[in-house]
Short mmCIF file of C-alpha atoms and ligand atoms in Angstrom, two decimals:
data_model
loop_
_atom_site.label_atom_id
_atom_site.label_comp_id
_atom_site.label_asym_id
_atom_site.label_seq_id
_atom_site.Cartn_x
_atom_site.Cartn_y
_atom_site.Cartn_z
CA UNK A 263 10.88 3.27 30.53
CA UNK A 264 9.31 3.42 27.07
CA UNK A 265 5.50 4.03 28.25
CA UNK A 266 7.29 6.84 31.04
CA UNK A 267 8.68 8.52 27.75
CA UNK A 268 5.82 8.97 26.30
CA UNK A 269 3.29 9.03 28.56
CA UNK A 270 1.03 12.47 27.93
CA UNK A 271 2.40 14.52 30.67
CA UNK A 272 5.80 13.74 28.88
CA UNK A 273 4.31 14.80 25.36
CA UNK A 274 3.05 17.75 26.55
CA UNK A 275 6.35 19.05 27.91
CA UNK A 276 7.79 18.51 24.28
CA UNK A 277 4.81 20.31 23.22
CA UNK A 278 6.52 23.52 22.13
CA UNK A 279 8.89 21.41 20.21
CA UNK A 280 6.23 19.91 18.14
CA UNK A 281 4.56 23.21 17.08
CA UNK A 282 8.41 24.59 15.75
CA UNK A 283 8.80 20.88 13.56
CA UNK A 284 5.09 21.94 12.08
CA UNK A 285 6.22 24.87 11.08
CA UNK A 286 9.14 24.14 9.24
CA UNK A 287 6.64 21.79 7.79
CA UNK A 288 4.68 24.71 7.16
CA UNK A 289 7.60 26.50 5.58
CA UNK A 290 8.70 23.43 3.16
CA UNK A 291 5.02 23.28 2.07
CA UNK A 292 4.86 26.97 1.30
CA UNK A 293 8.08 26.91 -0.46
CA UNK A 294 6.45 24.13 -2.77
CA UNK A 295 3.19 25.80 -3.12
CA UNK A 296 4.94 29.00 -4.43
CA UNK A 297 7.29 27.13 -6.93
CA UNK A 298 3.64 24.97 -7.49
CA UNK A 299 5.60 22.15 -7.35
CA UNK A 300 4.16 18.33 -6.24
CA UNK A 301 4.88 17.13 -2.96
CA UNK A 302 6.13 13.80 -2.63
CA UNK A 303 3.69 13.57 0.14
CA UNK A 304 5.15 10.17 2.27
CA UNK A 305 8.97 11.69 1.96
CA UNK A 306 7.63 14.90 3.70
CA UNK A 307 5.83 13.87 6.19
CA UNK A 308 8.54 11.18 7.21
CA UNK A 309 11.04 13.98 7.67
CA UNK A 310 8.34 15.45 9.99
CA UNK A 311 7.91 12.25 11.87
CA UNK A 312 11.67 11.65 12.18
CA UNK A 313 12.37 15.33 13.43
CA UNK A 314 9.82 14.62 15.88
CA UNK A 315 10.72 11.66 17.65
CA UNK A 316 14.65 12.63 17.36
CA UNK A 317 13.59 15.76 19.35
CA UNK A 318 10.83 14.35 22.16
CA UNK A 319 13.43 10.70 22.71
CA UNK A 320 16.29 11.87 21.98
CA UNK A 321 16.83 15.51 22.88
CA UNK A 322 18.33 15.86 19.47
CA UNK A 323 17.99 18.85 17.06
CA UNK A 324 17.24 17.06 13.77
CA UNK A 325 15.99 19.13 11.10
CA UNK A 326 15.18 16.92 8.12
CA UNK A 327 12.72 19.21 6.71
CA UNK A 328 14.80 21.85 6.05
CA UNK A 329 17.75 20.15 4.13
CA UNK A 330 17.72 17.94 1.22
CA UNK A 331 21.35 16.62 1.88
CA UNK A 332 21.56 13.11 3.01
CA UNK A 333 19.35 13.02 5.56
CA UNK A 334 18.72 10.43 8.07
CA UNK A 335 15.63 9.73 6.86
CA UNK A 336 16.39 8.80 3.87
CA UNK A 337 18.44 5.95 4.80
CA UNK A 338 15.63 4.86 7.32
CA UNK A 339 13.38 4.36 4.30
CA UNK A 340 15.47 1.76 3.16
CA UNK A 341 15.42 -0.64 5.93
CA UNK A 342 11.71 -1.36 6.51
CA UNK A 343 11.55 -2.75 2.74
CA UNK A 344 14.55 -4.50 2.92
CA UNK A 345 13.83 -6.42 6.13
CA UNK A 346 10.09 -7.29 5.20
CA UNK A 347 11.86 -8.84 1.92
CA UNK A 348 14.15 -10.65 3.46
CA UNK A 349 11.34 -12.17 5.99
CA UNK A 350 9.62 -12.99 3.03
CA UNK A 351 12.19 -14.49 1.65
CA UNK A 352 12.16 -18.26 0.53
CA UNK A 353 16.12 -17.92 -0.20
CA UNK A 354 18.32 -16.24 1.78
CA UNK A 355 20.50 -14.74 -1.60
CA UNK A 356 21.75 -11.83 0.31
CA UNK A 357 24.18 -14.50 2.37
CA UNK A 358 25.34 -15.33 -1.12
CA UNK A 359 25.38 -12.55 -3.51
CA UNK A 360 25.04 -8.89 -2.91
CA UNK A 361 22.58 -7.14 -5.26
CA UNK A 362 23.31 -3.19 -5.65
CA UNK A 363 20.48 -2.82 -3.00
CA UNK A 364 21.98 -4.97 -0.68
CA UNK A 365 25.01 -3.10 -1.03
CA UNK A 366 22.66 0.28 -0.21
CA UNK A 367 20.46 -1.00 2.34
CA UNK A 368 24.59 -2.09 4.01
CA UNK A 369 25.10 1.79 3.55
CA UNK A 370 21.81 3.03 4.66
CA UNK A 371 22.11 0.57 7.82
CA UNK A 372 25.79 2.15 8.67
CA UNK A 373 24.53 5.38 8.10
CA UNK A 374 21.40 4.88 10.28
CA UNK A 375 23.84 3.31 13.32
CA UNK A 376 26.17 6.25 12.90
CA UNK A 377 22.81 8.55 13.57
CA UNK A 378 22.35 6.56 16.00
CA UNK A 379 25.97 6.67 17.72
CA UNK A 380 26.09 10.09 17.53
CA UNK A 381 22.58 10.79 19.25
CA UNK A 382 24.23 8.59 21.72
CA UNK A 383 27.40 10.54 22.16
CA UNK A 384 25.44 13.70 22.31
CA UNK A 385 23.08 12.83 25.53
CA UNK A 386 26.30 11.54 27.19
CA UNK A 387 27.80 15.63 26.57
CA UNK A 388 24.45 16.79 27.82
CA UNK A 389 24.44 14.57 30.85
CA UNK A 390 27.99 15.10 31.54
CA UNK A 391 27.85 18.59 31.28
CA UNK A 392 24.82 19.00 33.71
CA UNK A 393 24.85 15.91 36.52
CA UNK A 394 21.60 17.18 37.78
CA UNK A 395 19.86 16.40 34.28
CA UNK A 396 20.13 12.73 35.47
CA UNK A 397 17.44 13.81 38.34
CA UNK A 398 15.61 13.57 36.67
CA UNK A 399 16.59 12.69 32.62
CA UNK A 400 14.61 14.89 30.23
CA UNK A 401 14.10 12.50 27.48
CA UNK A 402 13.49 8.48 26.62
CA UNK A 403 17.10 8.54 25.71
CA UNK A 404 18.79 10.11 28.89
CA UNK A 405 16.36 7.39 30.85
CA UNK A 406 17.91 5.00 29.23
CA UNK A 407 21.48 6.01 29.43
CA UNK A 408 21.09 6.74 33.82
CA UNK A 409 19.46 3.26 33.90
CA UNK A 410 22.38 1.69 31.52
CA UNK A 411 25.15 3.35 34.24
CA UNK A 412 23.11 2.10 36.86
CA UNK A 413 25.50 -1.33 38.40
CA UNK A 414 23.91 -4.12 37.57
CA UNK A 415 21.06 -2.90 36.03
CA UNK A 416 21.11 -5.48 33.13
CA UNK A 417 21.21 -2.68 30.21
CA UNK A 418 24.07 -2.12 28.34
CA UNK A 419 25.43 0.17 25.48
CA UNK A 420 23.42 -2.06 22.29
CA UNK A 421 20.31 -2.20 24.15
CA UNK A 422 20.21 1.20 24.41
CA UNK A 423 21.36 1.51 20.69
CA UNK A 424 19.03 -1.13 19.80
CA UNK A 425 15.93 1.03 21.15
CA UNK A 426 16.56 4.45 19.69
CA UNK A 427 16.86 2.64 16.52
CA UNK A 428 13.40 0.84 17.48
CA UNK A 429 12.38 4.07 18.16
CA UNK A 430 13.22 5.78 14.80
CA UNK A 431 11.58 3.00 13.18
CA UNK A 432 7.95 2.91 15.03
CA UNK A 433 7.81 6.32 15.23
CA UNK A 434 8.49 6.96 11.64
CA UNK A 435 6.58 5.39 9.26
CA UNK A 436 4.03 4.24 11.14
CA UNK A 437 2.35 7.73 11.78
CA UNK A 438 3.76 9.37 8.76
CA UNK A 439 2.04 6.59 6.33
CA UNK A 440 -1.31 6.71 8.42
CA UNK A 441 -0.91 10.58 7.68
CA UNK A 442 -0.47 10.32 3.89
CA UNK A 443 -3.77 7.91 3.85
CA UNK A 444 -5.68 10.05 5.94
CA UNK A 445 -5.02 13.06 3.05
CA UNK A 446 -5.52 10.81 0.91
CA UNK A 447 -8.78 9.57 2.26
CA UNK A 448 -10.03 13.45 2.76
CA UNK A 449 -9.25 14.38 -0.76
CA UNK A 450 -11.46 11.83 -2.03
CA UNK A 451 -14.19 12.51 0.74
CA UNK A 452 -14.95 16.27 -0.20
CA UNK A 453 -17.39 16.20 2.37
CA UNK A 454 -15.23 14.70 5.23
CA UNK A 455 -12.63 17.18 4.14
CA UNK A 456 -14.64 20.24 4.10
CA UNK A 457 -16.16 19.24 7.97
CA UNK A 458 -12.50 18.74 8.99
CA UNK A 459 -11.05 22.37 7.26
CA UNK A 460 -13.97 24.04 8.53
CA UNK A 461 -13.16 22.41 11.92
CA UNK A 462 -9.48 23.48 11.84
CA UNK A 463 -10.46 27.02 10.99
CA UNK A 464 -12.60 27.43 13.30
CA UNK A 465 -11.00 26.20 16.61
CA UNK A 466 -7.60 27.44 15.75
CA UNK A 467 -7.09 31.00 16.14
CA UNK A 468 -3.49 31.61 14.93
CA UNK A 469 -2.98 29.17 12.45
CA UNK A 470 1.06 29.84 12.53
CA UNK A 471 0.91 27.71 16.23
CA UNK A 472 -1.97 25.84 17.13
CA UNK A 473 -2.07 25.13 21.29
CA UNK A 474 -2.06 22.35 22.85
CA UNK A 475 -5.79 23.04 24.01
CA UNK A 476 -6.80 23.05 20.84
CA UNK A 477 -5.68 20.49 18.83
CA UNK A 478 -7.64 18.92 22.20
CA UNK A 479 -10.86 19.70 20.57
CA UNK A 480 -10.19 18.90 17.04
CA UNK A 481 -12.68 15.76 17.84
CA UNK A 482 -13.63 15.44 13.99
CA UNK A 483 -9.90 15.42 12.58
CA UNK A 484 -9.04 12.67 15.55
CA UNK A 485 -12.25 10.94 14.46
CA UNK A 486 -10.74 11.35 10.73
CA UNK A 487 -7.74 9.57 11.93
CA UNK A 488 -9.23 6.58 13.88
CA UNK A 489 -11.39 6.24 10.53
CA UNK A 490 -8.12 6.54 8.60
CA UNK A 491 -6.53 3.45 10.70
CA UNK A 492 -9.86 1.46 10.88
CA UNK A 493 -9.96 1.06 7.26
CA UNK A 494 -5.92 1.62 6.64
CA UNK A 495 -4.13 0.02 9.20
CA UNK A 496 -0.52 0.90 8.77
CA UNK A 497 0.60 -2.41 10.62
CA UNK A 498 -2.09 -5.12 9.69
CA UNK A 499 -0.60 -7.52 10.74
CA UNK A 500 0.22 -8.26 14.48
CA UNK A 501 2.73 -11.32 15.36
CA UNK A 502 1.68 -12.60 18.53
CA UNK A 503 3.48 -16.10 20.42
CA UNK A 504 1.55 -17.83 22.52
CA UNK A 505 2.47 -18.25 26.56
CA UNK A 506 0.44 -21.51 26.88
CA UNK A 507 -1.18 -23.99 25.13
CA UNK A 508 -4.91 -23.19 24.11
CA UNK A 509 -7.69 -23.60 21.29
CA UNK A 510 -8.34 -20.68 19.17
CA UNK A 511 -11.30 -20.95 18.11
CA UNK A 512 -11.38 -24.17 17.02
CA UNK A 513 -7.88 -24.60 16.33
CA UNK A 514 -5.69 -26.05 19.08
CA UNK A 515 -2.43 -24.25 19.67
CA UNK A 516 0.91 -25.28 21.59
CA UNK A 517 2.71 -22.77 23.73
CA UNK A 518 5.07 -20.81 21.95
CA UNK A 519 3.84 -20.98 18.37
CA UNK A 520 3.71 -17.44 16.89
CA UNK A 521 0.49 -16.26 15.29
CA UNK A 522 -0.12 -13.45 12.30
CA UNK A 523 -2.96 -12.15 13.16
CA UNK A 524 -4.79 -10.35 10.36
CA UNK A 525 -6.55 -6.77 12.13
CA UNK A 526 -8.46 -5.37 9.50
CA UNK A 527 -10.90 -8.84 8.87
CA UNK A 528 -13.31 -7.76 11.27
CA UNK A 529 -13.03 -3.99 11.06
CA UNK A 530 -14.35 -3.29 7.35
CA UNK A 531 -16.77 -5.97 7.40
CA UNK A 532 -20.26 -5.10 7.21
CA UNK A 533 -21.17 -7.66 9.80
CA UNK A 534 -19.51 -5.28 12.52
CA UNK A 535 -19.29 -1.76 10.64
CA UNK A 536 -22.56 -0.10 8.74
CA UNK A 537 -21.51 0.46 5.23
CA UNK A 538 -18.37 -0.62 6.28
CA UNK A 539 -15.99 0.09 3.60
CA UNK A 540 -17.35 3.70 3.32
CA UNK A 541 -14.73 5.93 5.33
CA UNK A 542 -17.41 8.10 7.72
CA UNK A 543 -15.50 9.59 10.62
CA UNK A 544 -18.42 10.34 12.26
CA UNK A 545 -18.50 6.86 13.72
CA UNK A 546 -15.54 7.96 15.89
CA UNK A 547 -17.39 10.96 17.48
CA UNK A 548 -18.52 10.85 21.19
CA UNK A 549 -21.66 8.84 22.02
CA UNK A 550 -25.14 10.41 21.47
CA UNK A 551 -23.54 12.49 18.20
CA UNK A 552 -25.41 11.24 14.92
CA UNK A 553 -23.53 8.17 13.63
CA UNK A 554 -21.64 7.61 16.40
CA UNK A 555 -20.58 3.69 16.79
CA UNK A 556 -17.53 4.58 19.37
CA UNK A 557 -18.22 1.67 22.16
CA UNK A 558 -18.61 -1.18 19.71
CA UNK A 559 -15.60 0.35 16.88
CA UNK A 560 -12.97 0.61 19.71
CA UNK A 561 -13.00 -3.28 19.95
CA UNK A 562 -12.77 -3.79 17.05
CA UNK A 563 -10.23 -1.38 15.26
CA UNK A 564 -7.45 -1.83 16.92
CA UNK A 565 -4.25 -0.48 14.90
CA UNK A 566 -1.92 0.31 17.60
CA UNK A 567 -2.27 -3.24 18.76
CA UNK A 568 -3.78 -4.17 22.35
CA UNK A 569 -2.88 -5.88 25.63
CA UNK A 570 0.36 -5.53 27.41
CA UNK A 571 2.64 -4.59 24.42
CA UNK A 572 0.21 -2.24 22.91
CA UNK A 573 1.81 0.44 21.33
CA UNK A 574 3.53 3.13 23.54
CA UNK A 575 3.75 5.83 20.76
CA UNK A 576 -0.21 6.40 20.30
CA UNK A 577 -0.97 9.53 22.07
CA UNK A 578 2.30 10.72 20.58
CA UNK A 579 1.39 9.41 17.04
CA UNK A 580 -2.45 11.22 17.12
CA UNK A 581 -0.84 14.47 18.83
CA UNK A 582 1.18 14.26 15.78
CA UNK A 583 -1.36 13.77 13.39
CA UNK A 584 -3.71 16.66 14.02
CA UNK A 585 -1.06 18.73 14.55
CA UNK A 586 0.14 18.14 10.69
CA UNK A 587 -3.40 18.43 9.94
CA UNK A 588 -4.30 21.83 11.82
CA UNK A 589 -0.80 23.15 9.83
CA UNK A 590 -2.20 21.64 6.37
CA UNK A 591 -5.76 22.68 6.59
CA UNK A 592 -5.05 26.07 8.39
CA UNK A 593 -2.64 27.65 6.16
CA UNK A 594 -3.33 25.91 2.50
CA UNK A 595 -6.21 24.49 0.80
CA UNK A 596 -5.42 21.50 -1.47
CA UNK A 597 -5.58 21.42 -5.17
CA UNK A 598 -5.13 17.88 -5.29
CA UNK A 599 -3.85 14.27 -3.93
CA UNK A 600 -2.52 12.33 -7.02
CA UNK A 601 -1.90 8.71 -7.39
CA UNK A 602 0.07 7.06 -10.40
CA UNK A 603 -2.77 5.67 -11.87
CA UNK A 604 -5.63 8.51 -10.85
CA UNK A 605 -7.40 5.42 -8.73
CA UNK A 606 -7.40 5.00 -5.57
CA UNK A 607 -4.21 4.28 -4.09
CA UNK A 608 -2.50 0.86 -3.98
CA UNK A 609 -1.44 -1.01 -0.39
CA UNK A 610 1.99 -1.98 -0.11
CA UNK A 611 3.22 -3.82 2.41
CA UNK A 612 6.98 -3.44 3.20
CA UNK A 613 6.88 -4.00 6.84
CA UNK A 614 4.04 -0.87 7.30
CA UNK A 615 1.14 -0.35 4.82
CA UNK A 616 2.23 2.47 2.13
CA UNK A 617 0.33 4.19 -0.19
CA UNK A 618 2.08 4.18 -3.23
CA UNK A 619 3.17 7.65 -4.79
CA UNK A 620 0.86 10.37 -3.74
CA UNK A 621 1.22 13.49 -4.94
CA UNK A 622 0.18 16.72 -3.42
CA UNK A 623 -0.70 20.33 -5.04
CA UNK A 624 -1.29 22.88 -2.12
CA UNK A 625 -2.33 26.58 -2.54
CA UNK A 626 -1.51 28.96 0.14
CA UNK A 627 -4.78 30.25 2.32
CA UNK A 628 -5.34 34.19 2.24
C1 HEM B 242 -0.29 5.84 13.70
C2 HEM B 242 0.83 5.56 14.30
C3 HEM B 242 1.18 4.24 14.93
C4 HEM B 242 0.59 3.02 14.79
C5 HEM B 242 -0.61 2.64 13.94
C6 HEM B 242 1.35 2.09 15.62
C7 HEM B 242 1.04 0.74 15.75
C8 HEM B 242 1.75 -0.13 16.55
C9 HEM B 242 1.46 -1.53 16.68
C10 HEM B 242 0.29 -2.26 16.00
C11 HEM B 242 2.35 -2.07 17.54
C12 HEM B 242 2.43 -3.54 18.00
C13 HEM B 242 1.51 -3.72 19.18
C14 HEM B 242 1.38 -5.17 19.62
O1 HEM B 242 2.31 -5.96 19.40
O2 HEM B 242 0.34 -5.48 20.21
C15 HEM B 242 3.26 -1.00 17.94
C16 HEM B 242 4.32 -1.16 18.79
C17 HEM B 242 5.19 -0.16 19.11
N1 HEM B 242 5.10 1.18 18.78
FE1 HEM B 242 3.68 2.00 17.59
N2 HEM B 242 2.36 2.76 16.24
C18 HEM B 242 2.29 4.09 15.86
C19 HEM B 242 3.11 5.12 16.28
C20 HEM B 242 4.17 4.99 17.15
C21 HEM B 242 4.98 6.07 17.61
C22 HEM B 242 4.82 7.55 17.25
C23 HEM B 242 5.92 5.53 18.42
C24 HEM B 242 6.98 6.30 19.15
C25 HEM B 242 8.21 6.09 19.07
C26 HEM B 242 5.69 4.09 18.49
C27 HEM B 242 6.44 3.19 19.21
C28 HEM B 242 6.17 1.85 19.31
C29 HEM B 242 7.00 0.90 20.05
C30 HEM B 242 8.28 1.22 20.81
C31 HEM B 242 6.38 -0.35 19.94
C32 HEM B 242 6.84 -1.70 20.53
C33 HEM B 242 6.13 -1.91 21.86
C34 HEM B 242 6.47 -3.25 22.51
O3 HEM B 242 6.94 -4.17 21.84
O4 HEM B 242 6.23 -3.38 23.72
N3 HEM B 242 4.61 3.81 17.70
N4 HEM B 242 2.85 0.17 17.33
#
């Protein structure tokens, strides 16, 4: 159901969708350049992920990036933290004694499962309203609601419940994080950056609403991206349990053991990448371009996971990105990417891989 939802011919229905969230990106951006105020770069770009996927799963109208109430996403931030603490956790304190962020995250979690509900409630009005929408359902979420009512069909209210929320959460930070490191990355490439602008600007015609044709050919932004991920995985670590018993290497493993496996080892060392800690998307470009190391790189890199439970998001995720990318570079140029300390910017781990606190200056294009 999951790899039906987003499978490209599904994307590219939703496709008209996706240009009107990048421009209210566009708009919130413009706003801030005007009033030259920072933008808390991560916070924006989640609202763009979360309107997003609410809109292509869901069928719902979510418009974080035009409100500053208390917005979904918000509340979403809080739980990725708070569970990667609390697997990391020696002591389970929060059974014992509730901190004032336990007492949030217990707000933030209520808040997200009323979202949730209500998302819920409104595909049930949509498919009530209109039988025929359940031949066939528009979205992941009216899938999942037909195949719920189905008898017998094993799926019941939670599950559904539980997999928008799953939803929400892959679909949010994941691509909005690899986003904020891929600006990040640019802005202290000046000569990756210029190649991708000058891409952008030249491909696009009508920067207000790139097509879908050609964000297609944007081949040195999506090679900026897979660069991005090689050398910033967002999820670098991948939890994997084995079926059978087997030897590793030369470790011997039962069946059912579950294994961290660390992604990025291999992919910025210089034993399989030239000048591998150097970010040069050119690697990524088609075979026969100069630098090109595609064949070798793609088994390598692998940030959205492989095998059967690879992730289903990732054409979504890199329609996503150089979409947000033809908006950025096509209507501003950047004055600067700031981190707290002016160096490059620190990892954090809380579930996904986070810069921490960029800040971004954009000037409006003539
Ligand atoms: C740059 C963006 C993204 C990255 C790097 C990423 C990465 C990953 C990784 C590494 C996994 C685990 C794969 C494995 O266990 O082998 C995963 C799973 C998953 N991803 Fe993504 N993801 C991204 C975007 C998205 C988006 C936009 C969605 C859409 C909602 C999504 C939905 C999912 C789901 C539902 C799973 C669980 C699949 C399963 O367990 O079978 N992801 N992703």
């Amino acid at each position: 159901m999951v790899m039906a939802g987003f499978d490209p011919g599904h994307v590219r229905r939703y496709f008209p969708a996706l240009q009107a969230v990048s421009q209210r990106l566009v708009g919130r951006w413009q706003r801030a350049a005007e009033q030259c105020v920072a933008i808390d770069l991560q916070a924006d770009l989640m609202r763009y992920t979360v309107d997003t996927i609410a809109g292509l799963a869901f069928g719902a109208q979510v418009n974080t990036l035009e409100s500053d109430d208390d917005v979904i996403q918000q509340h979403l931030d809080k739980i990725f933290p708070a569970l990667n603490k609390r697997i990391l956790s020696p002591v389970p304190i929060w059974r014992f004694m509730r901190s004032a962020a336990d007492r949030q995250l217990e707000r933030s979690i209520a808040e997200v499962n009323s979202a949730v509900a209500g998302f819920i409630a409104q595909a049930r009005r949509r498919m009530q309203a209109d039988s025929l929408l359940r031949e066939p359902p528009r979205n992941l979420l009216e899938v999942m609601i037909a195949a719920a009512d189905e008898p017998g069909s094993g799926i019941d209210d939670s599950q559904v419940a539980g997999n928008v929320l799953t939803m929400l959460l892959a679909g949010e930070d994941t691509t909005a994080n690899t986003l904020a490191w891929m600006i990040h990355l640019l802005w202290r490439n000046p000569r990756a950056l210029t190649r991708a602008s000058d891409e952008v600007r030249r491909v696009v015609g009508d920067v207000a609403s790139p097509t879908l044709d050609q964000l297609e050919q944007l081949s040195y932004v999506e090679a900026c991206a897979h660069e991005t991920m090689r050398l910033k995985p967002v999820a670098p670590i991948i939890l994997l349990e084995t079926l059978h018993a087997m030897t590793i290497g030369d470790v011997q493993v039962p069946a059912g053991l579950m294994i961290s496996n660390l992604i990025r080892r291999d992919s910025v060392s210089d034993k399989c990448f030239a000048r591998a800690a150097a970010f040069e998307p050119e690697r990524w470009l088609a075979e026969g371009e100069p630098g090109a190391q595609v064949p070798a790189a793609k088994h390598i890199s692998m940030p959205f996971g492989a095998g059967p439970r690879m992730c289903p998001g990732r054409y979504l995720a890199l329609l996503e990105m150089k979409m947000a990318m033809a908006a950025m570079l096509g209507n501003f140029d950047i004055e600067s990417v700031d981190t707290p300390d002016g160096q490059e910017a620190h990892e954090r781990l809380a579930f996904t891989m986070t810069p921490v606190g960029l800040r971004m200056r954009l000037r409006r294009r003539a």
